[in-house]
CSV table of C-alpha atoms in Angstrom, one decimal:
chain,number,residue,atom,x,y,z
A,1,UNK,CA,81.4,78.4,46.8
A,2,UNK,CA,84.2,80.2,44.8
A,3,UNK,CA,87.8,79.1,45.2
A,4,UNK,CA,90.3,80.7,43.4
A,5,UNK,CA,92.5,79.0,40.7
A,6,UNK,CA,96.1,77.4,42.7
A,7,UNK,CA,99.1,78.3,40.8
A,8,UNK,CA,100.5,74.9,40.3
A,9,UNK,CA,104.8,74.7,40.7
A,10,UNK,CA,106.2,75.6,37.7
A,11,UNK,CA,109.2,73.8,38.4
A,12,UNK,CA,107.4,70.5,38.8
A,13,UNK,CA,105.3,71.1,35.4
A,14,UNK,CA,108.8,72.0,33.7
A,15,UNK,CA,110.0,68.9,34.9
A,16,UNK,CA,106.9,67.0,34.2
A,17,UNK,CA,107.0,68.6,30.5
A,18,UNK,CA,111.2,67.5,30.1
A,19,UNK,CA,110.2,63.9,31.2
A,20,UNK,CA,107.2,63.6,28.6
A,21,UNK,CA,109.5,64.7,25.7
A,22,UNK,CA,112.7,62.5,26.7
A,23,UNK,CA,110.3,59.5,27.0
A,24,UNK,CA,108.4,60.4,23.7
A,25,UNK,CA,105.3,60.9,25.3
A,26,UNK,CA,102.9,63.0,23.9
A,27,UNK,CA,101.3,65.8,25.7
A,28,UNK,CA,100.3,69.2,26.3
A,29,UNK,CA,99.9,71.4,29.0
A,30,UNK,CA,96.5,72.6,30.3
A,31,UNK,CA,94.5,75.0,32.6
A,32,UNK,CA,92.1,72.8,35.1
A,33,UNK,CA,89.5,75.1,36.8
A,34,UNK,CA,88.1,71.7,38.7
A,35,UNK,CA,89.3,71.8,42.1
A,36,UNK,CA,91.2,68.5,42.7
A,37,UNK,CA,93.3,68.0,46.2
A,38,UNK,CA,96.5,69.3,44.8
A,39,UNK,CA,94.4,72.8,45.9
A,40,UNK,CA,95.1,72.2,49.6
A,41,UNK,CA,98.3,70.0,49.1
A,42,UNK,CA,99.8,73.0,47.0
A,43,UNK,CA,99.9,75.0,50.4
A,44,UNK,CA,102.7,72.3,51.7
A,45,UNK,CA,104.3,71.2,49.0
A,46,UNK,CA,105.3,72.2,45.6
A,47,UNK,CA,102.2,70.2,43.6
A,48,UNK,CA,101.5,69.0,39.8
A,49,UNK,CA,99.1,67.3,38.4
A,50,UNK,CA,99.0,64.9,35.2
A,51,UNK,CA,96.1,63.8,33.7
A,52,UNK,CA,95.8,61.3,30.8
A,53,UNK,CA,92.9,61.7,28.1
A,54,UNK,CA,89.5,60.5,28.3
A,55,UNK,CA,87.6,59.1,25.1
A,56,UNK,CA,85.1,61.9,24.0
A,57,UNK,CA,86.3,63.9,26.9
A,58,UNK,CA,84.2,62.5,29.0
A,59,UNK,CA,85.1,61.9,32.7
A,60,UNK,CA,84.2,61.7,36.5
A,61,UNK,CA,80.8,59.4,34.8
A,62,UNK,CA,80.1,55.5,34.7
A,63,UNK,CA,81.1,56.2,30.6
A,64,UNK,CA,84.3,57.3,31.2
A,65,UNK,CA,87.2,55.3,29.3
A,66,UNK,CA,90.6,55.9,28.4
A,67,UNK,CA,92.8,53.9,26.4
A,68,UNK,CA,95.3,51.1,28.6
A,69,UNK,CA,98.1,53.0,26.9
A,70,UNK,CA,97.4,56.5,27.7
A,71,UNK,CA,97.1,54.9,31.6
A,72,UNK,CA,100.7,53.2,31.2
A,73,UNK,CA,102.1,56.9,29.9
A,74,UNK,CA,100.5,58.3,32.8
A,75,UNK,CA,102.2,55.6,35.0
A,76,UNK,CA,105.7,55.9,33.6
A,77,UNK,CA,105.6,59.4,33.4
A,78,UNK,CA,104.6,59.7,37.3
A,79,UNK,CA,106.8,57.0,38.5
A,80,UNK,CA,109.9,58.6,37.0
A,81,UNK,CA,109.0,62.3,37.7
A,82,UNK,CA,108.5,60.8,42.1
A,83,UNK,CA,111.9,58.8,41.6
A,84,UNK,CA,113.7,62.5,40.1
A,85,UNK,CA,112.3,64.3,42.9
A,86,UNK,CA,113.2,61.6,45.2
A,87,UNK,CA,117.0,61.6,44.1
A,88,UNK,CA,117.2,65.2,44.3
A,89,UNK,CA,116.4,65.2,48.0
């Protein structure tokens, strides 16, 4: 089955992107051809997705593992993007 690739909101990765540099988070943004549910919420709402790094790239496997501080910039960077959204409302 072929689903095509959902344009993601650019306003939310924008946002996403301002958050991670005021905090001094590192990141980057990426393409991800996976389909994840942000595919069908996308059609509803204005959808994002972050992801945090896996060691050796791997993931979705029993050997995935990422760091406890990738996780808590994940976190933060989440929780404060949901409360900027939520006071703009």
């Amino acid at each position: 089955m072929h689903v095509p690739a959902t344009p993601l909101s650019q306003a939310l990765r924008k946002q996403n992107a301002e958050i991670a540099t005021r905090m001094n988070f590192p990141f980057q943004e990426l393409f991800s051809g996976a389909g994840h549910d942000s595919q069908i919420m996308s059609t509803v709402t204005p959808t994002a997705m972050i992801f945090v790094p896996s060691e050796a790239g791997i993931s979705h496997a029993p050997t995935e593992y990422t760091k406890m501080s990738d996780l808590l910039y994940g976190v933060a960077l989440l929780a404060t993007s949901l409360s900027v959204q939520a006071n703009e409302a």
